[in-house]
Short mmCIF file of C-alpha atoms in Angstrom, two decimals:
data_model
loop_
_atom_site.label_atom_id
_atom_site.label_comp_id
_atom_site.label_asym_id
_atom_site.label_seq_id
_atom_site.Cartn_x
_atom_site.Cartn_y
_atom_site.Cartn_z
CA MET A 295 -28.17 -5.19 -42.22
CA SER A 296 -25.58 -4.01 -44.66
CA ARG A 297 -26.64 -1.82 -47.54
CA GLU A 298 -26.08 -4.74 -49.92
CA GLU A 299 -28.27 -7.04 -47.80
CA LEU A 300 -31.01 -4.45 -47.56
CA PHE A 301 -31.06 -3.79 -51.29
CA GLY A 302 -31.13 -7.52 -51.95
CA ALA A 303 -34.19 -7.88 -49.71
CA ALA A 304 -35.80 -4.81 -51.30
CA ALA A 305 -35.15 -6.19 -54.80
CA ALA A 306 -37.04 -9.35 -53.83
CA VAL A 307 -40.00 -7.21 -52.78
CA ALA A 308 -39.73 -5.16 -55.97
CA ARG A 309 -40.01 -8.31 -58.07
CA ASP A 310 -43.11 -9.40 -56.13
CA ILE A 311 -44.99 -6.13 -56.62
CA ALA A 312 -43.83 -5.02 -60.08
CA GLY A 313 -46.70 -3.52 -62.04
CA ALA A 314 -49.01 -2.93 -59.06
CA ARG A 315 -50.88 0.37 -58.99
CA ALA A 316 -49.99 0.87 -55.31
CA VAL A 317 -49.06 -1.29 -52.33
CA ALA A 318 -49.79 -0.87 -48.65
CA VAL A 319 -47.41 -1.96 -45.91
CA ARG A 320 -48.31 -2.59 -42.29
CA ALA A 321 -45.61 -0.25 -41.09
CA THR A 322 -44.23 -1.87 -37.96
CA ALA A 323 -40.87 -0.80 -36.56
CA SER A 324 -39.01 -3.57 -38.36
CA ALA A 325 -36.45 -4.38 -41.03
CA GLY A 326 -39.31 -5.85 -43.05
CA THR A 327 -41.02 -2.46 -43.25
CA VAL A 328 -37.79 -0.86 -44.45
CA ALA A 329 -37.31 -3.57 -47.11
CA ALA A 330 -40.96 -3.24 -48.20
CA THR A 331 -40.76 0.54 -48.53
CA LEU A 332 -37.47 0.45 -50.40
CA GLY A 333 -38.83 -2.30 -52.63
CA GLY A 334 -41.72 -0.07 -53.65
CA LEU A 335 -39.35 2.77 -54.46
CA LEU A 336 -37.17 0.47 -56.57
CA ALA A 337 -40.19 -0.88 -58.45
CA GLY A 338 -41.71 2.55 -59.01
CA VAL A 339 -44.85 1.47 -57.13
CA PRO A 340 -46.35 4.00 -54.66
CA VAL A 341 -46.07 2.80 -51.07
CA VAL A 342 -48.87 3.41 -48.56
CA PRO A 343 -47.64 2.99 -44.95
CA VAL A 344 -50.49 1.92 -42.65
CA PRO A 345 -50.19 2.46 -38.88
CA PRO A 346 -49.98 -1.00 -37.30
CA ASP A 347 -52.31 0.10 -34.50
CA SER A 348 -54.93 1.60 -36.80
CA GLY A 349 -58.52 0.67 -36.11
CA PRO A 350 -60.72 -1.14 -38.64
CA VAL A 351 -62.47 2.04 -39.86
CA GLU A 352 -59.25 4.00 -40.40
CA ARG A 353 -57.56 0.97 -41.93
CA ALA A 354 -60.42 0.31 -44.34
CA HIS A 355 -60.43 3.95 -45.43
CA ILE A 356 -56.69 4.03 -46.14
CA LEU A 357 -56.66 0.72 -48.01
CA GLY A 358 -59.75 1.58 -50.03
CA ASP A 359 -58.95 5.22 -50.78
CA SER A 360 -55.33 4.56 -51.77
CA GLY A 361 -56.18 1.94 -54.37
CA ALA A 362 -53.56 -0.41 -52.91
CA GLU A 363 -53.63 -3.76 -54.67
CA LEU A 364 -51.46 -5.66 -52.16
CA LEU A 365 -50.74 -5.49 -48.45
CA LEU A 366 -47.10 -6.15 -47.56
CA GLU A 367 -46.81 -7.84 -44.15
CA PRO A 368 -43.40 -7.60 -42.44
CA ASP A 369 -44.24 -9.74 -39.39
CA PRO A 370 -43.99 -13.53 -39.87
CA ALA A 371 -46.65 -13.97 -37.18
CA GLY A 372 -49.09 -11.83 -39.12
CA ALA A 373 -50.99 -8.78 -37.97
CA PRO A 374 -52.44 -9.06 -34.44
CA GLY A 375 -55.93 -7.65 -34.42
CA TRP A 376 -56.13 -7.42 -38.20
CA SER A 377 -58.67 -9.70 -39.84
CA THR A 378 -57.49 -10.74 -43.29
CA ASP A 379 -61.15 -11.30 -44.16
CA ASP A 380 -61.74 -7.56 -43.75
CA LEU A 381 -58.74 -6.41 -45.78
CA ALA A 382 -60.23 -7.25 -49.19
CA LEU A 383 -56.82 -7.47 -50.83
CA PRO A 384 -54.04 -10.09 -51.00
CA VAL A 385 -51.44 -10.18 -48.23
CA VAL A 386 -47.81 -10.64 -49.30
CA PRO A 387 -45.31 -11.65 -46.57
CA VAL A 388 -42.03 -9.74 -46.51
CA ASP A 389 -38.98 -11.69 -45.40
CA PRO A 390 -35.97 -9.40 -44.91
CA ALA A 391 -33.70 -12.46 -45.13
CA ARG A 392 -34.89 -13.19 -48.67
CA ARG A 393 -32.65 -11.94 -51.48
CA ALA A 394 -32.89 -11.12 -55.15
CA ASP A 395 -29.94 -10.18 -57.31
CA PRO A 396 -29.25 -6.49 -56.54
CA ALA A 397 -28.45 -6.16 -60.26
CA TYR A 398 -32.24 -6.14 -60.71
CA THR A 399 -32.24 -2.63 -59.33
CA ARG A 400 -29.86 -1.55 -62.08
CA THR A 401 -31.79 -3.19 -64.92
CA ALA A 402 -35.32 -2.27 -63.84
CA PRO A 403 -36.78 0.89 -65.43
CA GLU A 404 -35.93 4.02 -63.46
CA PRO A 405 -39.12 5.46 -61.92
CA ALA A 406 -40.03 8.92 -63.18
CA PRO A 407 -38.89 11.56 -60.64
CA ASP A 408 -42.33 13.17 -60.62
CA SER A 409 -44.21 9.91 -60.06
CA ALA A 410 -45.70 9.21 -56.64
CA ALA A 411 -43.25 7.42 -54.36
CA LEU A 412 -45.24 7.54 -51.12
CA ILE A 413 -48.88 8.11 -50.24
CA LEU A 414 -48.94 9.25 -46.61
CA TYR A 415 -52.25 9.79 -44.87
CA THR A 416 -52.83 12.84 -42.72
CA SER A 417 -54.12 12.54 -39.18
CA GLY A 418 -57.64 13.36 -40.28
CA THR A 419 -58.40 15.97 -37.59
CA THR A 420 -60.89 17.69 -39.92
CA GLY A 421 -62.49 14.59 -41.44
CA ALA A 422 -61.36 11.35 -43.01
CA PRO A 423 -57.58 11.15 -43.51
CA LYS A 424 -56.39 12.46 -46.87
CA GLY A 425 -53.74 10.72 -48.95
CA VAL A 426 -50.75 13.00 -49.58
CA LEU A 427 -48.89 12.27 -52.84
CA LEU A 428 -45.13 12.67 -52.44
CA SER A 429 -42.83 12.27 -55.44
CA ALA A 430 -39.34 10.86 -55.49
CA ALA A 431 -38.11 14.30 -56.59
CA ALA A 432 -39.68 15.98 -53.55
CA LEU A 433 -38.19 13.41 -51.19
CA ALA A 434 -34.74 13.79 -52.74
CA ALA A 435 -34.86 17.59 -52.64
CA ASP A 436 -35.85 17.61 -48.98
CA LEU A 437 -33.31 15.04 -47.83
CA ASP A 438 -30.48 16.78 -49.69
CA ALA A 439 -31.45 20.12 -48.14
CA LEU A 440 -31.54 18.55 -44.66
CA ALA A 441 -28.17 16.87 -45.22
CA ASP A 442 -26.79 20.32 -45.96
CA ALA A 443 -28.46 21.97 -42.95
CA TRP A 444 -27.49 19.24 -40.50
CA ALA A 445 -24.06 18.44 -42.00
CA TRP A 446 -25.33 14.86 -42.37
CA THR A 447 -22.68 12.55 -43.87
CA PRO A 448 -21.99 8.81 -44.32
CA ASP A 449 -19.89 8.97 -41.15
CA ASP A 450 -22.97 9.60 -38.99
CA VAL A 451 -24.91 7.05 -36.98
CA LEU A 452 -28.55 8.13 -36.78
CA VAL A 453 -30.57 6.91 -33.79
CA HIS A 454 -34.32 7.11 -33.32
CA GLY A 455 -37.28 5.04 -32.19
CA LEU A 456 -40.06 6.78 -34.11
CA PRO A 457 -42.98 5.16 -35.97
CA LEU A 458 -42.32 4.24 -39.59
CA PHE A 459 -45.59 5.55 -41.01
CA HIS A 460 -44.89 9.30 -40.73
CA VAL A 461 -42.48 11.70 -42.41
CA HIS A 462 -40.35 11.95 -39.26
CA GLY A 463 -39.60 8.27 -38.72
CA LEU A 464 -39.85 6.91 -42.26
CA VAL A 465 -38.73 9.67 -44.63
CA LEU A 466 -36.15 11.38 -42.42
CA GLY A 467 -35.30 8.45 -40.17
CA VAL A 468 -34.93 5.76 -42.85
CA LEU A 469 -34.80 7.26 -46.33
CA GLY A 470 -32.60 10.08 -45.06
CA ALA A 471 -30.01 7.61 -43.85
CA LEU A 472 -30.16 5.71 -47.15
CA ARG A 473 -29.85 8.97 -49.09
CA THR A 474 -26.77 10.11 -47.18
CA GLY A 475 -25.27 6.65 -46.73
CA SER A 476 -25.17 6.87 -42.95
CA ARG A 477 -26.00 4.04 -40.58
CA VAL A 478 -29.34 4.07 -38.76
CA VAL A 479 -30.21 2.38 -35.48
CA HIS A 480 -33.90 2.03 -34.66
CA THR A 481 -34.39 1.48 -30.94
CA GLY A 482 -37.82 -0.15 -31.24
CA ARG A 483 -39.24 2.08 -28.54
CA PRO A 484 -37.84 5.59 -27.99
CA THR A 485 -36.93 5.12 -24.33
CA PRO A 486 -34.24 7.22 -22.65
CA GLN A 487 -32.26 4.09 -21.84
CA ALA A 488 -32.35 2.84 -25.45
CA TYR A 489 -31.22 6.21 -26.78
CA ALA A 490 -28.42 6.35 -24.23
CA LYS A 491 -27.08 2.91 -25.20
CA ALA A 492 -27.17 3.46 -28.97
CA GLY A 493 -24.02 5.56 -29.24
CA GLY A 494 -25.19 7.70 -32.15
CA SER A 495 -23.89 10.96 -33.53
CA LEU A 496 -27.31 12.19 -34.69
CA TYR A 497 -30.57 11.70 -32.78
CA PHE A 498 -34.20 12.33 -33.82
CA GLY A 499 -37.04 12.68 -31.35
CA VAL A 500 -40.41 14.27 -30.73
CA PRO A 501 -40.96 16.52 -27.68
CA THR A 502 -42.41 13.67 -25.61
CA VAL A 503 -39.23 11.65 -26.17
CA TRP A 504 -36.98 14.58 -25.32
CA SER A 505 -39.03 15.39 -22.22
CA ARG A 506 -38.56 11.86 -20.91
CA ILE A 507 -34.85 11.97 -21.66
CA ALA A 508 -34.53 15.33 -19.90
CA ASP A 509 -36.21 13.74 -16.86
CA ASP A 510 -33.55 10.99 -16.86
CA PRO A 511 -30.27 12.86 -16.28
CA ALA A 512 -28.06 9.79 -16.68
CA SER A 513 -29.52 8.99 -20.10
CA ALA A 514 -29.39 12.63 -21.16
CA ARG A 515 -25.72 12.94 -20.22
CA ALA A 516 -24.98 9.81 -22.25
CA LEU A 517 -25.96 11.79 -25.36
CA SER A 518 -23.27 14.39 -24.78
CA GLY A 519 -21.06 12.68 -27.37
CA ALA A 520 -23.61 13.21 -30.14
CA ARG A 521 -23.03 16.10 -32.49
CA LEU A 522 -26.71 16.98 -33.13
CA LEU A 523 -30.05 16.40 -31.39
CA VAL A 524 -33.08 17.15 -33.58
CA SER A 525 -36.62 17.75 -32.32
CA GLY A 526 -39.73 18.01 -34.46
CA SER A 527 -43.37 17.08 -35.13
CA ALA A 528 -44.54 19.40 -32.33
CA PRO A 529 -43.16 22.44 -30.45
CA LEU A 530 -40.45 21.62 -27.91
CA PRO A 531 -41.33 23.22 -24.54
CA VAL A 532 -38.77 25.76 -23.43
CA PRO A 533 -38.06 24.03 -20.08
CA VAL A 534 -37.28 20.77 -21.94
CA PHE A 535 -35.03 22.67 -24.36
CA ASP A 536 -33.15 24.21 -21.43
CA ARG A 537 -32.77 20.95 -19.49
CA LEU A 538 -31.49 19.11 -22.57
CA ALA A 539 -28.97 21.84 -23.27
CA ALA A 540 -27.74 21.76 -19.68
CA LEU A 541 -27.48 17.96 -19.46
CA THR A 542 -26.06 17.19 -22.91
CA GLY A 543 -23.93 20.28 -23.37
CA GLN A 544 -25.70 21.33 -26.56
CA ALA A 545 -28.98 22.95 -27.50
CA PRO A 546 -31.32 20.81 -29.62
CA ALA A 547 -32.09 21.81 -33.19
CA GLU A 548 -35.79 22.31 -33.89
CA ARG A 549 -37.33 22.02 -37.33
CA TYR A 550 -40.73 22.55 -38.91
CA GLY A 551 -42.65 20.85 -41.67
CA MET A 552 -45.85 19.11 -42.69
CA THR A 553 -46.70 15.94 -44.53
CA GLU A 554 -47.68 18.07 -47.53
CA THR A 555 -44.45 20.08 -47.58
CA LEU A 556 -41.93 17.76 -45.91
CA ILE A 557 -39.42 19.68 -43.76
CA THR A 558 -39.10 23.29 -44.86
CA VAL A 559 -37.53 25.20 -41.96
CA SER A 560 -34.80 24.11 -39.56
CA ALA A 561 -32.03 25.23 -37.29
CA ARG A 562 -28.65 24.43 -38.82
CA ALA A 563 -25.94 22.30 -37.26
CA ASP A 564 -23.52 25.22 -37.55
CA GLY A 565 -26.03 27.93 -36.63
CA PRO A 566 -27.78 29.31 -33.55
CA LYS A 567 -30.42 27.24 -31.79
CA GLN A 568 -32.96 29.19 -29.76
CA ALA A 569 -35.83 27.85 -27.71
CA GLY A 570 -39.17 28.53 -29.35
CA TRP A 571 -37.67 29.13 -32.81
CA VAL A 572 -37.46 26.54 -35.59
CA GLY A 573 -34.67 28.08 -37.65
CA THR A 574 -34.57 29.36 -41.20
CA PRO A 575 -35.85 28.02 -44.56
CA LEU A 576 -33.90 25.17 -46.12
CA ALA A 577 -32.11 25.60 -49.43
CA GLY A 578 -34.63 26.01 -52.23
CA ILE A 579 -37.54 26.85 -49.88
CA ALA A 580 -39.30 30.21 -49.76
CA THR A 581 -41.75 31.27 -47.05
CA ARG A 582 -44.03 34.24 -46.54
CA LEU A 583 -46.46 35.54 -43.93
CA VAL A 584 -49.92 36.67 -45.01
CA GLY A 585 -52.51 38.56 -42.97
CA GLU A 586 -56.23 37.82 -42.92
CA ASP A 587 -56.77 40.53 -45.52
CA GLY A 588 -54.14 39.01 -47.82
CA SER A 589 -51.52 41.66 -47.07
CA ALA A 590 -47.88 40.87 -46.33
CA VAL A 591 -46.98 40.65 -42.63
CA PRO A 592 -43.69 42.30 -41.61
CA HIS A 593 -40.77 40.13 -40.54
CA ASP A 594 -40.24 41.80 -37.18
CA GLY A 595 -40.31 38.71 -34.96
CA GLU A 596 -43.60 39.75 -33.34
CA SER A 597 -46.28 40.22 -36.01
CA VAL A 598 -48.08 36.99 -36.83
CA GLY A 599 -49.69 35.73 -40.02
CA GLU A 600 -50.43 32.55 -41.89
CA LEU A 601 -47.26 30.82 -43.04
CA GLN A 602 -47.21 29.94 -46.74
CA VAL A 603 -44.51 27.83 -48.39
CA SER A 604 -43.11 27.35 -51.88
CA GLY A 605 -40.37 25.04 -53.13
CA PRO A 606 -39.44 21.66 -54.62
CA THR A 607 -40.47 19.64 -51.54
CA LEU A 608 -44.20 20.27 -51.91
CA PHE A 609 -46.61 17.41 -52.43
CA ASP A 610 -48.36 16.74 -55.73
CA GLY A 611 -51.84 16.97 -54.26
CA TYR A 612 -54.32 14.96 -52.22
CA LEU A 613 -55.24 11.62 -53.77
CA ASN A 614 -58.73 11.71 -55.27
CA ARG A 615 -59.34 15.14 -53.72
CA PRO A 616 -58.86 17.86 -56.37
CA ASP A 617 -61.12 20.18 -54.37
CA ALA A 618 -58.98 19.89 -51.24
CA THR A 619 -55.81 20.25 -53.31
CA ALA A 620 -57.05 23.46 -54.91
CA GLU A 621 -58.17 24.84 -51.56
CA SER A 622 -54.71 24.25 -50.07
CA MET A 623 -52.92 26.35 -52.69
CA THR A 624 -52.95 30.08 -53.39
CA PRO A 625 -53.63 31.34 -56.94
CA ASP A 626 -49.90 32.01 -57.38
CA GLY A 627 -48.85 28.51 -56.30
CA TRP A 628 -47.97 28.79 -52.59
CA PHE A 629 -49.10 26.14 -50.10
CA ARG A 630 -51.32 27.39 -47.29
CA THR A 631 -49.93 25.66 -44.21
CA GLY A 632 -52.77 26.76 -41.94
CA ASP A 633 -50.10 27.54 -39.32
CA VAL A 634 -49.61 30.92 -37.74
CA ALA A 635 -46.03 32.11 -37.42
CA ALA A 636 -43.77 35.07 -36.81
CA VAL A 637 -40.53 35.66 -38.72
CA ALA A 638 -37.60 37.71 -37.44
CA ALA A 639 -35.62 40.10 -39.60
CA ASP A 640 -32.80 37.54 -39.87
CA GLY A 641 -35.18 34.88 -41.22
CA ARG A 642 -35.69 32.84 -38.05
CA HIS A 643 -39.21 31.40 -37.77
CA ARG A 644 -41.40 30.97 -34.70
CA ILE A 645 -44.50 28.81 -35.07
CA VAL A 646 -47.43 30.07 -33.04
CA GLY A 647 -49.80 27.23 -33.88
CA ARG A 648 -52.71 26.29 -36.11
CA ALA A 649 -54.81 29.15 -37.42
CA SER A 650 -57.95 27.15 -36.68
CA THR A 651 -57.15 26.47 -33.02
CA ASP A 652 -54.11 28.49 -31.96
CA LEU A 653 -54.83 32.02 -33.15
CA ILE A 654 -57.03 33.52 -30.46
CA LYS A 655 -58.86 36.80 -31.06
CA THR A 656 -59.63 38.27 -27.68
CA GLY A 657 -60.73 41.83 -26.90
CA GLY A 658 -59.41 43.12 -30.22
CA TYR A 659 -56.01 41.44 -29.79
CA ARG A 660 -54.55 38.51 -31.76
CA VAL A 661 -52.81 36.13 -29.37
CA GLY A 662 -50.85 33.04 -30.32
CA ALA A 663 -51.63 30.05 -28.11
CA GLY A 664 -48.02 28.88 -28.32
CA GLU A 665 -46.71 32.01 -26.63
CA VAL A 666 -49.05 31.53 -23.68
CA GLU A 667 -48.22 27.83 -23.48
CA SER A 668 -44.50 28.65 -23.33
CA ALA A 669 -45.13 31.12 -20.52
CA LEU A 670 -47.06 28.51 -18.55
CA LEU A 671 -44.39 25.87 -19.09
CA ALA A 672 -41.80 28.22 -17.63
CA HIS A 673 -43.41 27.67 -14.22
CA PRO A 674 -41.54 24.87 -12.38
CA GLY A 675 -44.79 23.21 -11.31
CA VAL A 676 -46.19 22.87 -14.83
CA ARG A 677 -45.50 19.73 -16.86
CA GLU A 678 -47.88 20.19 -19.79
CA ALA A 679 -50.04 23.00 -21.11
CA ALA A 680 -52.49 23.51 -23.95
CA VAL A 681 -54.14 26.86 -24.62
CA VAL A 682 -57.28 27.42 -26.71
CA GLY A 683 -59.78 30.20 -27.40
CA ARG A 684 -63.35 29.67 -26.24
CA PRO A 685 -66.37 31.80 -27.24
CA HIS A 686 -66.97 34.77 -24.92
CA ASP A 687 -69.86 37.26 -25.05
CA ASP A 688 -67.70 40.30 -24.32
CA LEU A 689 -64.19 39.42 -25.59
CA GLY A 690 -65.16 37.39 -28.62
CA GLN A 691 -62.87 34.65 -27.36
CA GLU A 692 -61.37 34.08 -23.94
CA ILE A 693 -58.03 32.38 -23.35
CA VAL A 694 -58.47 29.01 -21.62
CA ALA A 695 -55.52 26.91 -20.48
CA TYR A 696 -55.55 23.15 -19.81
CA VAL A 697 -52.62 22.36 -17.55
CA VAL A 698 -50.97 19.32 -15.98
CA ALA A 699 -49.28 20.68 -12.86
CA GLU A 700 -48.43 19.98 -9.25
CA GLY A 701 -48.47 22.29 -6.23
CA VAL A 702 -49.90 25.33 -7.98
CA SER A 703 -53.41 26.70 -8.46
CA GLY A 704 -55.05 28.07 -11.57
CA THR A 705 -55.13 31.58 -10.13
CA GLU A 706 -51.41 31.46 -9.39
CA LEU A 707 -50.70 30.39 -12.96
CA THR A 708 -52.83 33.21 -14.38
CA ASP A 709 -50.86 35.71 -12.32
CA PHE A 710 -47.59 34.04 -13.35
CA VAL A 711 -48.35 34.49 -17.05
CA ALA A 712 -49.45 38.09 -16.52
CA ARG A 713 -46.03 38.85 -15.00
CA SER A 714 -44.16 37.63 -18.10
CA LEU A 715 -46.56 38.55 -20.92
CA SER A 716 -48.97 41.38 -21.64
CA VAL A 717 -51.98 41.29 -19.37
CA HIS A 718 -54.37 40.64 -22.27
CA LYS A 719 -52.47 37.39 -22.95
CA ARG A 720 -53.16 35.87 -19.53
CA PRO A 721 -55.55 32.90 -19.35
CA ARG A 722 -58.98 33.84 -18.16
CA ARG A 723 -59.43 30.28 -16.96
CA VAL A 724 -56.91 27.57 -16.04
CA LEU A 725 -58.29 24.03 -15.91
CA LEU A 726 -56.09 21.44 -14.21
CA ARG A 727 -55.95 17.99 -15.81
CA ASP A 728 -54.23 14.69 -15.03
CA GLU A 729 -53.08 14.39 -18.66
CA LEU A 730 -53.59 15.93 -22.10
CA PRO A 731 -54.70 13.90 -25.14
CA ARG A 732 -51.89 13.40 -27.65
CA ASN A 733 -51.49 11.58 -30.95
CA ALA A 734 -48.73 9.14 -31.90
CA MET A 735 -46.31 11.99 -32.69
CA GLY A 736 -46.82 13.72 -29.35
CA LYS A 737 -49.05 16.54 -30.60
CA VAL A 738 -51.79 17.67 -28.21
CA GLN A 739 -55.22 16.97 -29.71
CA LYS A 740 -56.88 20.21 -28.72
CA LYS A 741 -60.21 19.31 -30.28
CA GLN A 742 -60.50 16.48 -27.74
CA LEU A 743 -60.21 18.85 -24.80
CA ALA A 744 -63.61 19.21 -23.18
CA ASP A 745 -64.44 22.64 -21.81
CA ASP A 746 -66.07 22.85 -18.42
#
């Protein structure tokens, strides 16, 4: 679709939903979803993307909690598995071939920059998903900062195959292209072959996507003409980073962010890219490390603390959850990410993991699970690894590793880690698994790992 065609389709949606308090969209990977989302932005109506594969309980919570008054349906065949009787709100079909006069977008009232543009729901790992309120101003600030960091211009062709109900696929992968004026090609599914055929200059992917591409040398080499490969949503394993760099001729750029903060830290297109590090803060973003006692943690590249963030990309709170909003902020206005990180003297950030699951206190030491996972993944027989702390009578917590591997025993892997890291960082137990549970963005769901 041309930009003019897209805005014509979006204007038609905007006319349909004008005045609504909020609208939900069944966010399939389709032109209809893009037109629906853009239509909401043009009309100044908050858009609530709903995962197309969401179950009835999750779906009912999102639709009810968000206050959506309409459900925009981008698929002419309707929603497989979705009962319209259970939705309790009108369904409005979205036809991307339908047009309204694009002049409507110039005569309609300009939405207030601080009004909610999107309501994105968190994964709900600690309870029911929470609605994150993101303003147009926050989206614009983040996309402009990323355009600067990644040298993103209208001459680029962005390629990705990510879901359109998360920050990565929808905000960066669609709104980012619209903001910069670049073309975007959505591959439907993020397969190595689809990425290889797309002929882009800029590629987005999550670690699972990049791992599969790295395992397909022909597809990986086809990306050698791209100027930037970006990985996010979860840590990129060092072996995958190295294989991509060798096959494509360039190291991938990693970045870090959350739904509540958008993207705040990233490697730059013109800067160094180092495995295990996610770059430096974007323009306008400030970060700090705080210890458990509230003291500042030194930026020496080794000391770890909770990462806190401040800047114009922060959310405006959790919908209908003032208690959770207040809990997420410090008294002086910084967002508590809940992630543990280390920061080098030159400002480069390394994310260790979640404070709740990835900071392990064992025998008086504080160990980041991510460091141990990276050490395990350096073994040629290991494909996946997830490290957690389990209660231990003597140590407080013991380091337990869940590993997908071939041709290697747990004892051998424990010894392997002890040769590359301090002995106290070695796993006390290594449990071999056929696979690790992951969510739609490729993040390991550590709370689903059963200890035995």
